[in-house]
PDB file of C-alpha atoms in Angstrom:
ATOM      1  CA  UNK H   1      31.512  -1.587 -27.920  1.00  0.00           C
ATOM      2  CA  UNK H   2      29.201   0.167 -30.423  1.00  0.00           C
ATOM      3  CA  UNK H   3      31.258   3.372 -30.815  1.00  0.00           C
ATOM      4  CA  UNK H   4      29.110   6.367 -31.770  1.00  0.00           C
ATOM      5  CA  UNK H   5      25.454   5.642 -32.453  1.00  0.00           C
ATOM      6  CA  UNK H   6      23.528   8.311 -34.309  1.00  0.00           C
ATOM      7  CA  UNK H   7      19.826   8.230 -35.138  1.00  0.00           C
ATOM      8  CA  UNK H   8      17.848   8.618 -37.321  1.00  0.00           C
ATOM      9  CA  UNK H   9      19.691   8.018 -40.615  1.00  0.00           C
ATOM     10  CA  UNK H  10      17.117   9.915 -42.645  1.00  0.00           C
ATOM     11  CA  UNK H  11      14.495  12.492 -41.742  1.00  0.00           C
ATOM     12  CA  UNK H  12      12.131  14.728 -43.665  1.00  0.00           C
ATOM     13  CA  UNK H  13      10.585  17.692 -41.876  1.00  0.00           C
ATOM     14  CA  UNK H  14       8.237  20.477 -42.802  1.00  0.00           C
ATOM     15  CA  UNK H  15       9.272  24.056 -42.147  1.00  0.00           C
ATOM     16  CA  UNK H  16       8.549  24.954 -38.537  1.00  0.00           C
ATOM     17  CA  UNK H  17       8.616  21.412 -37.167  1.00  0.00           C
ATOM     18  CA  UNK H  18      10.981  20.471 -34.386  1.00  0.00           C
ATOM     19  CA  UNK H  19      12.985  17.314 -33.911  1.00  0.00           C
ATOM     20  CA  UNK H  20      15.887  15.815 -31.997  1.00  0.00           C
ATOM     21  CA  UNK H  21      18.872  14.014 -33.496  1.00  0.00           C
ATOM     22  CA  UNK H  22      20.228  11.464 -31.059  1.00  0.00           C
ATOM     23  CA  UNK H  23      23.910  10.735 -30.455  1.00  0.00           C
ATOM     24  CA  UNK H  24      25.318   8.253 -27.957  1.00  0.00           C
ATOM     25  CA  UNK H  25      28.836   6.919 -27.377  1.00  0.00           C
ATOM     26  CA  UNK H  26      30.055   4.099 -25.153  1.00  0.00           C
ATOM     27  CA  UNK H  27      33.771   4.960 -25.094  1.00  0.00           C
ATOM     28  CA  UNK H  28      33.634   7.310 -22.097  1.00  0.00           C
ATOM     29  CA  UNK H  29      34.705  10.235 -24.298  1.00  0.00           C
ATOM     30  CA  UNK H  30      34.615  13.652 -22.698  1.00  0.00           C
ATOM     31  CA  UNK H  31      34.353  15.535 -25.992  1.00  0.00           C
ATOM     32  CA  UNK H  32      31.234  15.280 -28.156  1.00  0.00           C
ATOM     33  CA  UNK H  33      30.293  17.474 -31.081  1.00  0.00           C
ATOM     34  CA  UNK H  34      27.798  18.026 -33.855  1.00  0.00           C
ATOM     35  CA  UNK H  35      28.726  19.002 -37.412  1.00  0.00           C
ATOM     36  CA  UNK H  36      26.813  19.724 -40.537  1.00  0.00           C
ATOM     37  CA  UNK H  37      28.140  18.894 -43.990  1.00  0.00           C
ATOM     38  CA  UNK H  38      26.961  20.864 -46.981  1.00  0.00           C
ATOM     39  CA  UNK H  39      28.030  20.482 -50.636  1.00  0.00           C
ATOM     40  CA  UNK H  40      31.276  22.308 -51.404  1.00  0.00           C
ATOM     41  CA  UNK H  41      31.927  23.126 -47.768  1.00  0.00           C
ATOM     42  CA  UNK H  42      33.931  21.431 -45.066  1.00  0.00           C
ATOM     43  CA  UNK H  43      32.307  20.024 -41.981  1.00  0.00           C
ATOM     44  CA  UNK H  44      31.179  22.914 -39.797  1.00  0.00           C
ATOM     45  CA  UNK H  45      30.859  22.738 -36.039  1.00  0.00           C
ATOM     46  CA  UNK H  46      27.390  23.430 -34.640  1.00  0.00           C
ATOM     47  CA  UNK H  47      27.818  22.776 -30.905  1.00  0.00           C
ATOM     48  CA  UNK H  48      30.222  20.858 -28.755  1.00  0.00           C
ATOM     49  CA  UNK H  49      30.606  19.607 -25.196  1.00  0.00           C
ATOM     50  CA  UNK H  50      33.680  18.825 -23.111  1.00  0.00           C
ATOM     51  CA  UNK H  51      31.786  16.951 -20.422  1.00  0.00           C
ATOM     52  CA  UNK H  52      28.429  16.407 -18.770  1.00  0.00           C
ATOM     53  CA  UNK H  53      26.757  19.733 -18.063  1.00  0.00           C
ATOM     54  CA  UNK H  54      29.182  21.704 -20.272  1.00  0.00           C
ATOM     55  CA  UNK H  55      28.257  22.812 -23.779  1.00  0.00           C
ATOM     56  CA  UNK H  56      29.371  25.606 -26.068  1.00  0.00           C
ATOM     57  CA  UNK H  57      28.597  27.011 -29.476  1.00  0.00           C
ATOM     58  CA  UNK H  58      30.535  26.283 -32.627  1.00  0.00           C
ATOM     59  CA  UNK H  59      30.601  28.143 -35.931  1.00  0.00           C
ATOM     60  CA  UNK H  60      26.942  27.714 -36.924  1.00  0.00           C
ATOM     61  CA  UNK H  61      24.836  27.345 -33.748  1.00  0.00           C
ATOM     62  CA  UNK H  62      21.748  29.347 -34.720  1.00  0.00           C
ATOM     63  CA  UNK H  63      18.563  27.282 -34.812  1.00  0.00           C
ATOM     64  CA  UNK H  64      20.045  24.418 -32.804  1.00  0.00           C
ATOM     65  CA  UNK H  65      20.072  23.514 -29.115  1.00  0.00           C
ATOM     66  CA  UNK H  66      22.085  20.910 -27.253  1.00  0.00           C
ATOM     67  CA  UNK H  67      22.354  19.534 -23.746  1.00  0.00           C
ATOM     68  CA  UNK H  68      24.706  17.044 -22.105  1.00  0.00           C
ATOM     69  CA  UNK H  69      23.112  15.494 -19.055  1.00  0.00           C
ATOM     70  CA  UNK H  70      25.265  12.339 -19.207  1.00  0.00           C
ATOM     71  CA  UNK H  71      28.719  11.499 -20.565  1.00  0.00           C
ATOM     72  CA  UNK H  72      27.155   9.125 -23.093  1.00  0.00           C
ATOM     73  CA  UNK H  73      24.445  11.227 -24.741  1.00  0.00           C
ATOM     74  CA  UNK H  74      24.547  14.480 -26.711  1.00  0.00           C
ATOM     75  CA  UNK H  75      21.255  15.182 -28.509  1.00  0.00           C
ATOM     76  CA  UNK H  76      20.872  17.970 -31.058  1.00  0.00           C
ATOM     77  CA  UNK H  77      17.519  19.756 -31.174  1.00  0.00           C
ATOM     78  CA  UNK H  78      16.159  21.685 -34.111  1.00  0.00           C
ATOM     79  CA  UNK H  79      13.738  24.132 -32.591  1.00  0.00           C
ATOM     80  CA  UNK H  80      11.838  25.274 -35.699  1.00  0.00           C
ATOM     81  CA  UNK H  81      13.198  23.670 -38.840  1.00  0.00           C
ATOM     82  CA  UNK H  82      14.033  25.841 -41.848  1.00  0.00           C
ATOM     83  CA  UNK H  83      14.996  24.818 -45.405  1.00  0.00           C
ATOM     84  CA  UNK H  84      18.495  26.211 -44.724  1.00  0.00           C
ATOM     85  CA  UNK H  85      18.939  23.386 -42.223  1.00  0.00           C
ATOM     86  CA  UNK H  86      18.713  20.780 -44.967  1.00  0.00           C
ATOM     87  CA  UNK H  87      22.076  19.065 -44.608  1.00  0.00           C
ATOM     88  CA  UNK H  88      23.881  15.952 -43.505  1.00  0.00           C
ATOM     89  CA  UNK H  89      24.587  15.953 -39.774  1.00  0.00           C
ATOM     90  CA  UNK H  90      27.382  14.092 -38.025  1.00  0.00           C
ATOM     91  CA  UNK H  91      28.001  13.515 -34.386  1.00  0.00           C
ATOM     92  CA  UNK H  92      31.600  12.887 -33.305  1.00  0.00           C
ATOM     93  CA  UNK H  93      33.369  12.153 -30.057  1.00  0.00           C
ATOM     94  CA  UNK H  94      36.911  11.956 -28.757  1.00  0.00           C
ATOM     95  CA  UNK H  95      38.985  11.952 -25.627  1.00  0.00           C
ATOM     96  CA  UNK H  96      40.256  15.374 -24.565  1.00  0.00           C
ATOM     97  CA  UNK H  97      43.828  14.098 -24.357  1.00  0.00           C
ATOM     98  CA  UNK H  98      46.065  11.683 -26.206  1.00  0.00           C
ATOM     99  CA  UNK H  99      45.730  13.030 -29.704  1.00  0.00           C
ATOM    100  CA  UNK H 100      41.994  13.584 -30.017  1.00  0.00           C
ATOM    101  CA  UNK H 101      41.263  10.785 -32.505  1.00  0.00           C
ATOM    102  CA  UNK H 102      37.720  11.394 -33.689  1.00  0.00           C
ATOM    103  CA  UNK H 103      34.996   8.782 -33.852  1.00  0.00           C
ATOM    104  CA  UNK H 104      32.022   9.667 -36.048  1.00  0.00           C
ATOM    105  CA  UNK H 105      28.428   8.546 -36.110  1.00  0.00           C
ATOM    106  CA  UNK H 106      27.002   7.295 -39.405  1.00  0.00           C
ATOM    107  CA  UNK H 107      25.284  10.584 -40.222  1.00  0.00           C
ATOM    108  CA  UNK H 108      21.729  11.874 -40.576  1.00  0.00           C
ATOM    109  CA  UNK H 109      20.416  13.110 -43.903  1.00  0.00           C
ATOM    110  CA  UNK H 110      17.880  15.809 -43.055  1.00  0.00           C
ATOM    111  CA  UNK H 111      15.576  17.470 -45.563  1.00  0.00           C
ATOM    112  CA  UNK H 112      13.409  20.422 -44.580  1.00  0.00           C
ATOM    113  CA  UNK H 113      10.626  21.168 -47.031  1.00  0.00           C
TER     114      UNK H 113
ATOM    115  CA  UNK G   1      40.940  32.291 -48.081  1.00  0.00           C
ATOM    116  CA  UNK G   2      40.005  29.142 -46.156  1.00  0.00           C
ATOM    117  CA  UNK G   3      42.185  28.215 -43.213  1.00  0.00           C
ATOM    118  CA  UNK G   4      42.528  24.707 -44.664  1.00  0.00           C
ATOM    119  CA  UNK G   5      43.015  24.126 -48.370  1.00  0.00           C
ATOM    120  CA  UNK G   6      43.124  20.719 -50.011  1.00  0.00           C
ATOM    121  CA  UNK G   7      44.346  19.813 -53.469  1.00  0.00           C
ATOM    122  CA  UNK G   8      43.329  18.444 -55.789  1.00  0.00           C
ATOM    123  CA  UNK G   9      39.562  18.686 -55.300  1.00  0.00           C
ATOM    124  CA  UNK G  10      39.039  15.666 -57.530  1.00  0.00           C
ATOM    125  CA  UNK G  11      41.467  12.946 -58.535  1.00  0.00           C
ATOM    126  CA  UNK G  12      40.913   9.995 -60.842  1.00  0.00           C
ATOM    127  CA  UNK G  13      43.639   7.395 -61.202  1.00  0.00           C
ATOM    128  CA  UNK G  14      44.199   3.871 -62.457  1.00  0.00           C
ATOM    129  CA  UNK G  15      44.436   0.967 -60.061  1.00  0.00           C
ATOM    130  CA  UNK G  16      47.998   0.543 -58.848  1.00  0.00           C
ATOM    131  CA  UNK G  17      49.003   4.191 -59.147  1.00  0.00           C
ATOM    132  CA  UNK G  18      50.700   6.116 -56.336  1.00  0.00           C
ATOM    133  CA  UNK G  19      48.341   8.773 -54.996  1.00  0.00           C
ATOM    134  CA  UNK G  20      49.181  12.042 -53.260  1.00  0.00           C
ATOM    135  CA  UNK G  21      46.638  14.360 -51.657  1.00  0.00           C
ATOM    136  CA  UNK G  22      47.807  17.667 -50.233  1.00  0.00           C
ATOM    137  CA  UNK G  23      46.636  19.828 -47.349  1.00  0.00           C
ATOM    138  CA  UNK G  24      47.870  23.345 -46.609  1.00  0.00           C
ATOM    139  CA  UNK G  25      46.818  25.441 -43.648  1.00  0.00           C
ATOM    140  CA  UNK G  26      47.374  29.017 -42.618  1.00  0.00           C
ATOM    141  CA  UNK G  27      47.265  28.898 -38.808  1.00  0.00           C
ATOM    142  CA  UNK G  28      49.422  27.448 -36.078  1.00  0.00           C
ATOM    143  CA  UNK G  29      48.121  24.022 -35.157  1.00  0.00           C
ATOM    144  CA  UNK G  30      48.551  21.424 -32.439  1.00  0.00           C
ATOM    145  CA  UNK G  31      47.580  18.464 -34.631  1.00  0.00           C
ATOM    146  CA  UNK G  32      46.292  17.491 -38.047  1.00  0.00           C
ATOM    147  CA  UNK G  33      43.781  14.773 -38.856  1.00  0.00           C
ATOM    148  CA  UNK G  34      43.222  12.830 -42.057  1.00  0.00           C
ATOM    149  CA  UNK G  35      39.743  11.374 -42.427  1.00  0.00           C
ATOM    150  CA  UNK G  36      38.151   9.112 -45.014  1.00  0.00           C
ATOM    151  CA  UNK G  37      34.520   9.399 -46.063  1.00  0.00           C
ATOM    152  CA  UNK G  38      33.165   6.520 -48.093  1.00  0.00           C
ATOM    153  CA  UNK G  39      30.354   6.868 -50.646  1.00  0.00           C
ATOM    154  CA  UNK G  40      27.914   5.591 -48.035  1.00  0.00           C
ATOM    155  CA  UNK G  41      28.735   8.669 -45.991  1.00  0.00           C
ATOM    156  CA  UNK G  42      30.483   7.226 -42.959  1.00  0.00           C
ATOM    157  CA  UNK G  43      33.607   9.057 -41.776  1.00  0.00           C
ATOM    158  CA  UNK G  44      36.624   7.226 -40.388  1.00  0.00           C
ATOM    159  CA  UNK G  45      39.731   8.703 -38.829  1.00  0.00           C
ATOM    160  CA  UNK G  46      42.881   7.565 -40.662  1.00  0.00           C
ATOM    161  CA  UNK G  47      45.665   9.492 -38.952  1.00  0.00           C
ATOM    162  CA  UNK G  48      46.295  12.106 -36.333  1.00  0.00           C
ATOM    163  CA  UNK G  49      49.761  13.640 -36.499  1.00  0.00           C
ATOM    164  CA  UNK G  50      51.615  16.581 -35.081  1.00  0.00           C
ATOM    165  CA  UNK G  51      55.041  15.954 -36.612  1.00  0.00           C
ATOM    166  CA  UNK G  52      56.894  13.680 -38.977  1.00  0.00           C
ATOM    167  CA  UNK G  53      55.310  10.728 -40.669  1.00  0.00           C
ATOM    168  CA  UNK G  54      52.883   7.907 -39.943  1.00  0.00           C
ATOM    169  CA  UNK G  55      52.194   4.740 -41.912  1.00  0.00           C
ATOM    170  CA  UNK G  56      49.291   2.332 -41.793  1.00  0.00           C
ATOM    171  CA  UNK G  57      49.237  -0.367 -44.428  1.00  0.00           C
ATOM    172  CA  UNK G  58      49.329   1.326 -47.835  1.00  0.00           C
ATOM    173  CA  UNK G  59      48.605   4.754 -46.392  1.00  0.00           C
ATOM    174  CA  UNK G  60      51.296   7.218 -45.397  1.00  0.00           C
ATOM    175  CA  UNK G  61      50.747  10.655 -43.884  1.00  0.00           C
ATOM    176  CA  UNK G  62      53.426  13.308 -43.525  1.00  0.00           C
ATOM    177  CA  UNK G  63      53.423  16.767 -42.040  1.00  0.00           C
ATOM    178  CA  UNK G  64      55.824  19.699 -42.275  1.00  0.00           C
ATOM    179  CA  UNK G  65      54.960  22.093 -39.465  1.00  0.00           C
ATOM    180  CA  UNK G  66      57.276  24.856 -40.692  1.00  0.00           C
ATOM    181  CA  UNK G  67      55.753  24.834 -44.168  1.00  0.00           C
ATOM    182  CA  UNK G  68      52.200  24.316 -42.821  1.00  0.00           C
ATOM    183  CA  UNK G  69      51.657  21.420 -45.167  1.00  0.00           C
ATOM    184  CA  UNK G  70      50.621  17.782 -44.961  1.00  0.00           C
ATOM    185  CA  UNK G  71      50.343  15.033 -47.530  1.00  0.00           C
ATOM    186  CA  UNK G  72      48.450  11.776 -47.624  1.00  0.00           C
ATOM    187  CA  UNK G  73      49.917   9.105 -49.884  1.00  0.00           C
ATOM    188  CA  UNK G  74      48.343   5.872 -51.021  1.00  0.00           C
ATOM    189  CA  UNK G  75      50.616   3.233 -52.519  1.00  0.00           C
ATOM    190  CA  UNK G  76      49.347   0.556 -54.935  1.00  0.00           C
ATOM    191  CA  UNK G  77      45.918   2.190 -55.079  1.00  0.00           C
ATOM    192  CA  UNK G  78      42.832  -0.002 -55.297  1.00  0.00           C
ATOM    193  CA  UNK G  79      39.208   0.724 -56.248  1.00  0.00           C
ATOM    194  CA  UNK G  80      38.222   0.278 -52.602  1.00  0.00           C
ATOM    195  CA  UNK G  81      40.331   3.388 -51.839  1.00  0.00           C
ATOM    196  CA  UNK G  82      37.745   5.443 -53.733  1.00  0.00           C
ATOM    197  CA  UNK G  83      36.417   7.897 -51.178  1.00  0.00           C
ATOM    198  CA  UNK G  84      36.572  11.513 -50.094  1.00  0.00           C
ATOM    199  CA  UNK G  85      39.678  12.296 -48.031  1.00  0.00           C
ATOM    200  CA  UNK G  86      39.341  15.155 -45.584  1.00  0.00           C
ATOM    201  CA  UNK G  87      42.061  17.092 -43.805  1.00  0.00           C
ATOM    202  CA  UNK G  88      41.270  18.797 -40.492  1.00  0.00           C
ATOM    203  CA  UNK G  89      43.490  20.939 -38.282  1.00  0.00           C
ATOM    204  CA  UNK G  90      43.259  21.300 -34.521  1.00  0.00           C
ATOM    205  CA  UNK G  91      44.297  24.591 -33.021  1.00  0.00           C
ATOM    206  CA  UNK G  92      43.954  26.567 -29.837  1.00  0.00           C
ATOM    207  CA  UNK G  93      41.590  29.520 -30.043  1.00  0.00           C
ATOM    208  CA  UNK G  94      41.991  32.883 -28.327  1.00  0.00           C
ATOM    209  CA  UNK G  95      39.534  31.627 -25.723  1.00  0.00           C
ATOM    210  CA  UNK G  96      41.756  28.741 -24.696  1.00  0.00           C
ATOM    211  CA  UNK G  97      39.741  25.912 -26.195  1.00  0.00           C
ATOM    212  CA  UNK G  98      40.602  23.761 -29.179  1.00  0.00           C
ATOM    213  CA  UNK G  99      38.937  24.120 -32.539  1.00  0.00           C
ATOM    214  CA  UNK G 100      38.858  21.724 -35.475  1.00  0.00           C
ATOM    215  CA  UNK G 101      38.685  23.260 -38.940  1.00  0.00           C
ATOM    216  CA  UNK G 102      38.009  21.002 -41.893  1.00  0.00           C
ATOM    217  CA  UNK G 103      39.049  21.162 -45.508  1.00  0.00           C
ATOM    218  CA  UNK G 104      36.443  20.584 -48.192  1.00  0.00           C
ATOM    219  CA  UNK G 105      37.863  17.196 -49.115  1.00  0.00           C
ATOM    220  CA  UNK G 106      39.480  15.474 -52.093  1.00  0.00           C
ATOM    221  CA  UNK G 107      37.285  13.084 -54.031  1.00  0.00           C
ATOM    222  CA  UNK G 108      39.432  10.117 -55.145  1.00  0.00           C
ATOM    223  CA  UNK G 109      38.242   7.641 -57.760  1.00  0.00           C
ATOM    224  CA  UNK G 110      40.364   4.598 -58.575  1.00  0.00           C
ATOM    225  CA  UNK G 111      39.493   2.914 -61.862  1.00  0.00           C
ATOM    226  CA  UNK G 112      40.099  -0.852 -62.153  1.00  0.00           C
TER     227      UNK G 112
END
């Protein structure tokens, strides 16, 4: 049982490049989400999903796309990277019932030059 | 004003001291989470509570729903407790889904 697996751990992009952050969980969690963490700010929700085929926007969705074709996987796509997207990204998952204990991936440190 | 406020922002204490970290929120919630983020960056869920008190080892979390306040206590603190502690509240939005809002965290440093 690996929990939440998030890759890559580090990434450097040039402005305008695109990339995909991968997130997979093996706990059969319905809820999966992506957050970004910036200095002096709390974790902010980018996108979330409550099941395969269902996604919705969070607080800061602009510049990011997601899809949920399976229960296990929830990739985050940066369409055209901008320096403002330099941040640490976390994927998290939980059940939709029973208290919603969150399980986090190990994070991705992204720098956009 | 942020929906979730934590205090203090930074806390340095000697090993063995009793630690209290506070979280206040301004909205009605269905649950409150306490998370721990170690210097390496990984985030671990410590507690989820909607009333009363929970204890796990040297960690105790309490919540007062009427006062919209929660505390995280650490007894007999140890250098390995050094981390950022994050409070997050879960609430229903006007659209019928649940939203998690995070505090900015309390950075705790325990000196041997």
